[in-house]
Amino acid sequence: MSVLATLDWVIIALYFVIILGIAWWVIRQKNDTSDDYFLAGRNLGWFVIGSSIFASNIGSEHIVGLAGSGATDGVAMAHYELHAWCLLVLGWVLAPFYMRSKIYTMPEFLEKRFSAASRYVLSIISLIAYVLTKVAVGIFAGGIVFGVLLPEVSFMGLDSFWVGSILMILLTGAYTIMGGLKAVAYTEAIQTVILIFGAVTVTVYGLDALGGWGELKRIAGSEMFNLWKPLVPEGVEGTWEPVLTETRMAWYFNSNYPWIGMLFCAPIIGLWYWCTDQYIVQRMLGAANLTEARRGTIAAALFKLLPVFIFIIPGIITFALAASGKMPELAETLLDADGNIINANAQQVFPLLVAKVLPAGIRGLVVAGLLAALMSSLAGVFNASSTLFTMDLYSKFRPNVSERQLVRVGRIATAVMVVIGLLWIPVIQGSRGLYDYLQSVQGYLAPPIFVVFFFGVFNKRLNAKGALAAMLVGFTLGLFRLMIDTPVMLNEGFAYEEGSFFWIINNTFFQYYSLLIFLISALTMVVVSYATEAPPLEKVRGLTMSTVSDEQRAETRASVRTADIVVSVLVVVLILIAYGYFTG
């Protein structure tokens, strides 16, 4: 039976009317050129940029995965959310290079800095990564939310999981195909407000139902509030591999996030994601000027501090409500006989909390916020994918096509991603440990991209041959690990022979393997670059720190505002306070 009352449905319907109304208004605007369709005419303001970046990021993996991680691992995954400082790096360090280059995509920047081959490799890998991570995660989370909130819904033999997933894909795909980035960005600005209000409301009502913050810490225990997990978990003597339990894939989705992995690996993934991923940076590329671009990233950094409190903490609250016996129905759904969260059910904690603690009306608004996040994450990946395919692949092989044709191909590419999303549903129905899955796949693919972008900007001597070698070697290592992991993920009874080479690779904690990829990629880029000829000065002029002209430096300084500096410092201070507080 549905947990939603009539008033909830009225509010949800009103939300959809507003969102589709905004999308329709945008669609009716001029959208004939590639600038209009892919970069919103390069005329976005800072609030739209910041809220759009936040809404694209705070999608399904947070609603379903991050809250589930909070229930099983406490604040361990807050390390990733406290990487708001990476957005400051984007705004203060990389934005001047990107905005000066007038690029559409991140691979296009690699072509300007290195070579066309680098552009093609990154475009193809990015498209593959979007299917494996963002599309898959978005679809899966949509099905989970519908399955919890509308368990009895069925249509033509399809259960609520399928109905919810298909509806999310088709509805989001429709306005993304028609409106491009402008439709995505403006709807996400509204969705951000609804999402934040809704998630804060869940946290407040959840704490009230439990008895307050002190009661939460007492029931959950200090370890749930400890960001600094030990290198070797208690009771395990000197092992290099993560702790194995009876739970399938426990090494992969394990509850021990040692601080060394978080300290060195997580920033690599964070800087790749926030500073070089098309999915995020495309919003900033649509800015009217450098000041608006930088200010948008600062606003996004402030927003990014919220998920610790509006997703992780509600996950811990749900666990505490179940473990304390204050809500026996939660315990029946989420806990095993020993009182531990069942990993397969952890992904339901946020929608379950919404269903159990919120009154009618407010519950409808929060559900609208959940749908907003699901839609925004899918819209972002659809739009980013169409831009990558159209501007990095199609336009390079068909250089003389019209602007109208580029927009048409972009819409077709988006539609293809929608179809791929629909076909992917049965593959991901059995997925577990959503947030951990996402972070691990990104951990395998991010290091070589991080290396070529950051090393390339900071060292003018590194050349195209070094960049291409680093990407090919790094991606090969990452895809090799994915091939090793896949049989174990998909087949519950499958296991490699203990002590074999594949077993060692399969049982190495994903953050440590990610660090290995980073070190090998970095070494490859440096060695190959210095063993071959230096790039011509004209090739790198204005694209590295040491080749920026005095005029370009002056333009960058002129774009800086005192308020932006003050808010950036505030973001860093708030991050340090969080790290100081969450020590158990």
Coordinates of C-alpha atoms in Angstrom, one line a residue, residues 9-369:
W9 CA 0.0 13.6 -4.1
V10 CA -1.3 17.1 -4.6
I11 CA 2.1 18.6 -3.6
I12 CA 4.0 16.2 -5.8
A13 CA 1.7 17.0 -8.7
L14 CA 2.3 20.7 -8.1
Y15 CA 6.0 20.2 -8.1
F16 CA 5.9 18.5 -11.5
V17 CA 3.8 21.3 -12.9
I18 CA 6.4 23.8 -11.8
I19 CA 9.4 21.8 -13.1
L20 CA 7.8 21.0 -16.4
G21 CA 6.6 24.6 -16.7
I22 CA 10.1 25.9 -16.3
A23 CA 11.4 23.3 -18.8
W24 CA 8.8 24.3 -21.3
W25 CA 9.6 28.0 -20.9
V26 CA 13.3 27.2 -21.6
I27 CA 12.5 25.0 -24.5
R28 CA 10.6 27.8 -26.2
Q29 CA 13.6 30.1 -26.0
K30 CA 16.1 30.3 -28.9
N31 CA 18.0 27.0 -28.8
D32 CA 19.4 26.7 -32.4
T33 CA 23.1 27.0 -31.9
S34 CA 25.6 24.6 -30.2
D35 CA 26.3 27.4 -27.6
D36 CA 22.6 27.7 -26.8
Y37 CA 22.0 23.9 -26.5
F38 CA 25.2 22.6 -24.9
L39 CA 26.3 25.6 -22.8
A40 CA 23.1 27.6 -22.3
G41 CA 24.3 30.4 -24.5
R42 CA 27.3 30.9 -22.1
N43 CA 25.1 33.2 -20.1
L44 CA 24.4 31.5 -16.7
G45 CA 24.7 33.4 -13.5
W46 CA 26.5 32.2 -10.4
F47 CA 23.5 31.0 -8.4
V48 CA 22.2 28.9 -11.3
I49 CA 25.7 27.5 -11.8
G50 CA 26.3 26.7 -8.1
S51 CA 22.8 25.1 -7.6
S52 CA 23.1 23.2 -10.8
I53 CA 26.5 21.7 -9.9
F54 CA 25.1 20.8 -6.5
A55 CA 21.9 19.2 -7.8
S56 CA 23.8 17.2 -10.4
N57 CA 26.1 15.8 -7.8
I58 CA 23.5 15.4 -5.0
G59 CA 21.6 12.8 -6.9
S60 CA 20.6 9.3 -6.5
E61 CA 23.8 8.0 -5.0
H62 CA 23.3 10.3 -2.1
I63 CA 19.6 9.7 -1.6
V64 CA 20.0 6.0 -1.6
G65 CA 23.7 5.2 -1.3
L66 CA 25.1 7.9 1.0
A67 CA 22.3 7.5 3.6
G68 CA 22.7 3.7 3.4
S69 CA 26.4 4.2 4.0
G70 CA 25.6 6.4 7.0
A71 CA 23.5 3.5 8.5
T72 CA 26.3 0.9 8.0
D73 CA 29.5 2.9 8.4
G74 CA 28.5 6.1 10.2
V75 CA 30.3 9.3 9.0
A76 CA 33.2 7.4 7.2
M77 CA 32.0 8.6 3.7
A78 CA 31.8 12.2 4.9
H79 CA 35.4 12.5 3.7
Y80 CA 34.1 12.6 0.2
E81 CA 31.4 15.2 1.0
L82 CA 34.0 17.4 2.8
H83 CA 35.9 17.6 -0.5
A84 CA 34.1 20.9 -1.1
W85 CA 37.5 22.5 -1.2
C86 CA 38.0 20.8 -4.6
L87 CA 35.4 23.2 -6.0
L88 CA 37.5 26.0 -4.8
V89 CA 40.4 24.6 -6.8
L90 CA 38.2 24.5 -9.8
G91 CA 37.1 28.1 -9.4
W92 CA 40.4 29.7 -8.3
V93 CA 43.0 27.6 -10.2
L94 CA 41.5 25.9 -13.3
A95 CA 38.5 28.1 -14.2
P96 CA 40.8 30.8 -15.8
F97 CA 42.3 28.2 -18.2
Y98 CA 38.9 26.7 -19.1
M99 CA 37.1 30.0 -19.6
R100 CA 40.0 31.5 -21.7
S101 CA 40.0 28.4 -23.9
K102 CA 36.3 28.8 -24.9
I103 CA 35.9 25.0 -24.8
Y104 CA 32.7 22.9 -24.8
T105 CA 34.2 19.8 -23.2
M106 CA 37.0 18.6 -21.0
P107 CA 38.5 16.4 -23.7
E108 CA 38.6 19.4 -25.9
F109 CA 40.9 21.1 -23.4
L110 CA 43.2 18.0 -23.5
E111 CA 43.4 18.4 -27.3
K112 CA 44.5 22.0 -26.9
R113 CA 47.0 21.1 -24.3
F114 CA 48.2 17.8 -25.8
S115 CA 46.7 16.2 -28.8
A116 CA 43.6 15.0 -30.6
A117 CA 44.3 11.4 -29.6
S118 CA 44.1 12.4 -25.9
R119 CA 40.7 14.0 -26.6
Y120 CA 39.3 10.8 -28.2
V121 CA 40.6 8.5 -25.5
L122 CA 39.1 10.6 -22.7
S123 CA 35.8 11.1 -24.5
I124 CA 35.3 7.3 -25.0
I125 CA 36.3 6.4 -21.5
S126 CA 34.1 9.1 -20.1
L127 CA 31.0 7.8 -22.0
I128 CA 31.7 4.3 -20.8
A129 CA 32.2 5.5 -17.2
Y130 CA 28.8 7.4 -17.4
V131 CA 27.0 4.2 -18.3
L132 CA 28.8 2.2 -15.6
T133 CA 28.3 4.7 -12.9
K134 CA 25.9 7.7 -13.3
V135 CA 23.3 6.2 -15.5
A136 CA 23.3 2.9 -13.7
V137 CA 23.2 4.5 -10.3
G138 CA 20.4 6.9 -11.2
I139 CA 18.2 4.3 -12.6
F140 CA 18.7 1.9 -9.7
A141 CA 18.0 4.6 -7.1
G142 CA 14.8 5.7 -8.8
G143 CA 13.6 2.1 -8.6
I144 CA 14.5 1.8 -4.9
V145 CA 12.7 5.0 -4.0
F146 CA 9.5 4.0 -5.8
G147 CA 9.7 0.5 -4.4
V148 CA 9.7 1.8 -0.8
L149 CA 7.2 4.6 -1.2
L150 CA 4.8 3.0 -3.7
P151 CA 5.3 -0.8 -3.1
E152 CA 2.0 -1.9 -4.6
V153 CA 2.3 0.0 -7.9
S154 CA 2.3 -2.2 -11.0
F155 CA 1.7 -1.7 -14.7
M156 CA 1.5 -4.3 -17.4
G157 CA 3.2 -6.9 -15.2
L158 CA 6.0 -4.5 -14.1
D159 CA 6.6 -3.9 -10.4
S160 CA 7.2 -0.5 -8.7
F161 CA 10.9 -0.8 -9.2
W162 CA 10.5 -1.0 -13.0
V163 CA 7.7 1.6 -13.2
G164 CA 9.7 4.1 -11.1
S165 CA 12.9 3.6 -13.1
I166 CA 11.2 3.9 -16.5
L167 CA 9.2 7.0 -15.5
M168 CA 12.3 8.8 -14.2
I169 CA 14.3 8.0 -17.4
L170 CA 11.5 9.0 -19.8
L171 CA 10.4 12.2 -18.0
T172 CA 14.0 13.4 -17.5
G173 CA 15.1 12.4 -20.9
A174 CA 12.2 14.4 -22.5
Y175 CA 13.1 17.8 -21.2
T176 CA 16.8 17.2 -21.5
I177 CA 16.5 16.3 -25.2
M178 CA 14.3 19.3 -26.0
G179 CA 15.9 22.0 -23.8
G180 CA 19.6 21.2 -23.5
L181 CA 21.8 22.6 -20.7
K182 CA 19.6 25.6 -20.1
A183 CA 16.6 23.4 -19.3
V184 CA 18.8 21.2 -17.1
A185 CA 20.4 24.2 -15.2
Y186 CA 17.2 26.2 -14.5
T187 CA 15.2 23.2 -13.4
E188 CA 18.1 22.1 -11.1
A189 CA 18.1 25.6 -9.5
I190 CA 14.5 25.0 -8.3
Q191 CA 15.3 21.4 -7.5
T192 CA 18.2 22.4 -5.2
V193 CA 16.0 24.5 -3.0
I194 CA 13.3 21.8 -2.7
L195 CA 15.9 19.1 -2.1
I196 CA 17.8 21.0 0.7
F197 CA 14.5 22.0 2.4
G198 CA 13.2 18.5 2.2
A199 CA 16.3 16.8 3.5
V200 CA 16.8 19.2 6.4
T201 CA 13.1 18.5 7.3
V202 CA 13.8 14.8 7.4
T203 CA 16.8 15.3 9.7
V204 CA 14.9 17.5 12.1
Y205 CA 11.9 15.1 12.3
G206 CA 14.2 12.1 12.6
L207 CA 16.1 13.6 15.5
D208 CA 12.8 14.6 17.2
A209 CA 11.5 11.0 16.9
L210 CA 14.7 9.7 18.3
G211 CA 15.1 12.1 21.2
G212 CA 17.7 14.6 20.0
W213 CA 21.4 14.6 19.1
G214 CA 22.7 13.3 22.4
E215 CA 20.4 10.3 22.2
L216 CA 21.6 9.7 18.6
K217 CA 25.3 9.6 19.7
R218 CA 24.4 7.4 22.7
I219 CA 22.6 4.8 20.7
A220 CA 24.8 4.8 17.6
G221 CA 28.1 4.8 19.5
S222 CA 31.2 7.0 19.1
E223 CA 32.6 4.8 16.3
M224 CA 29.8 5.9 14.0
F225 CA 31.0 9.5 14.4
N226 CA 34.7 8.8 13.8
L227 CA 36.1 10.0 10.5
W228 CA 39.5 8.6 11.3
K229 CA 39.1 4.8 10.9
P230 CA 42.2 2.8 11.9
L231 CA 44.7 1.4 9.4
V232 CA 44.2 -2.1 10.9
P233 CA 40.8 -2.8 12.3
E234 CA 40.5 -4.0 15.9
G235 CA 41.1 -7.7 16.2
V236 CA 42.9 -8.1 12.9
E237 CA 46.6 -8.6 13.1
G238 CA 48.8 -7.0 10.4
T239 CA 46.8 -7.9 7.3
W240 CA 47.1 -5.9 4.1
E241 CA 43.6 -6.8 2.9
P242 CA 40.2 -5.5 4.1
V243 CA 38.3 -7.5 6.7
L244 CA 36.3 -10.4 5.3
T245 CA 32.9 -11.3 6.8
E246 CA 30.1 -13.7 5.9
T247 CA 28.5 -11.0 3.8
R248 CA 29.1 -11.4 0.1
M249 CA 31.5 -8.8 -1.2
A250 CA 32.2 -7.5 2.3
W251 CA 35.8 -6.8 1.2
Y252 CA 34.4 -4.5 -1.5
F253 CA 31.7 -2.8 0.5
N254 CA 33.5 -3.1 3.8
S255 CA 32.8 -1.0 6.8
N256 CA 36.4 0.0 7.6
Y257 CA 37.6 3.0 5.7
P258 CA 41.2 3.4 6.8
W259 CA 42.3 7.0 7.0
I260 CA 45.4 6.5 4.8
G261 CA 43.1 5.7 1.9
M262 CA 40.9 8.6 2.6
L263 CA 43.8 11.0 3.0
F264 CA 45.6 10.2 -0.2
C265 CA 43.2 8.5 -2.5
A266 CA 39.9 10.3 -1.9
P267 CA 41.4 13.8 -2.9
I268 CA 42.6 12.3 -6.2
I269 CA 39.0 11.1 -7.0
G270 CA 37.6 14.4 -5.7
L271 CA 39.8 16.7 -7.8
W272 CA 39.2 14.5 -10.9
Y273 CA 35.4 14.7 -10.3
W274 CA 35.0 18.4 -9.3
C275 CA 37.7 19.9 -11.6
T276 CA 37.9 17.7 -14.7
D277 CA 34.7 15.8 -15.2
Q278 CA 32.4 17.0 -18.0
Y279 CA 29.3 16.2 -15.8
I280 CA 30.3 18.9 -13.3
V281 CA 32.4 21.4 -15.2
Q282 CA 30.0 21.9 -18.1
R283 CA 27.8 24.1 -15.8
M284 CA 30.7 26.4 -15.1
L285 CA 31.6 26.5 -18.8
G286 CA 28.1 28.1 -19.4
A287 CA 29.0 31.1 -17.2
A288 CA 28.7 34.6 -18.5
N289 CA 32.3 35.4 -17.4
L290 CA 35.1 34.3 -15.1
T291 CA 33.7 36.1 -12.1
E292 CA 30.3 34.4 -12.4
A293 CA 32.1 31.0 -13.1
R294 CA 34.3 31.3 -10.0
R295 CA 31.4 32.6 -7.8
G296 CA 29.3 29.6 -9.0
T297 CA 31.9 27.1 -7.8
I298 CA 32.1 28.9 -4.4
A299 CA 28.4 28.6 -4.0
A300 CA 28.5 25.0 -5.0
A301 CA 31.2 24.4 -2.4
L302 CA 29.0 25.9 0.3
F303 CA 26.1 23.7 -0.8
K304 CA 28.4 20.7 -0.8
L305 CA 29.0 20.9 2.9
L306 CA 25.3 20.0 3.6
P307 CA 25.2 16.2 2.6
V308 CA 26.9 15.2 5.8
F309 CA 24.0 16.5 7.8
I310 CA 21.1 15.9 5.4
F311 CA 22.0 12.4 4.1
I312 CA 24.6 10.7 6.3
I313 CA 23.1 11.8 9.6
P314 CA 19.6 10.7 8.6
G315 CA 21.1 7.3 7.7
I316 CA 22.6 7.1 11.2
I317 CA 19.2 8.2 12.7
T318 CA 17.4 5.4 10.9
F319 CA 19.8 2.9 12.2
A320 CA 19.4 4.3 15.8
L321 CA 15.6 4.2 15.5
A322 CA 15.7 0.6 14.4
A323 CA 18.4 -0.5 16.9
S324 CA 16.8 1.3 19.9
G325 CA 13.4 -0.4 19.3
K326 CA 11.6 2.9 19.0
M327 CA 10.4 1.9 15.6
P328 CA 10.1 -1.9 15.5
E329 CA 8.9 -1.8 11.9
L330 CA 12.3 -0.3 10.8
A331 CA 14.1 -3.0 12.8
E332 CA 12.1 -5.8 11.0
T333 CA 13.1 -4.3 7.6
L334 CA 16.7 -3.3 8.2
L335 CA 18.4 -5.4 10.9
D336 CA 19.6 -8.9 11.0
A337 CA 19.3 -11.2 14.1
D338 CA 22.5 -9.7 15.6
G339 CA 21.2 -6.1 15.3
N340 CA 23.3 -5.1 12.3
I341 CA 22.1 -3.4 9.2
I342 CA 21.5 -5.8 6.3
N343 CA 23.7 -4.5 3.5
A344 CA 21.1 -5.3 0.8
N345 CA 18.5 -3.3 2.6
A346 CA 20.7 -0.4 3.7
Q347 CA 19.8 1.4 0.4
Q348 CA 16.2 1.8 1.7
V349 CA 17.0 3.8 4.8
F350 CA 16.3 7.3 3.5
P351 CA 13.0 6.7 1.8
L352 CA 12.0 4.5 4.9
L353 CA 12.7 7.4 7.2
V354 CA 10.6 9.7 5.0
A355 CA 7.8 7.3 5.1
K356 CA 7.9 6.7 8.9
V357 CA 8.6 10.1 10.5
L358 CA 7.1 12.8 8.3
P359 CA 3.4 14.0 8.5
A360 CA 1.3 14.2 5.4
G361 CA 2.0 17.2 3.3
I362 CA 5.5 17.6 4.4
R363 CA 6.1 14.0 3.3
G364 CA 4.9 14.9 -0.2
L365 CA 7.3 17.9 -0.4
V366 CA 10.2 15.7 0.7
V367 CA 9.3 13.0 -1.9
A368 CA 9.2 15.8 -4.5
G369 CA 12.8 16.6 -3.3

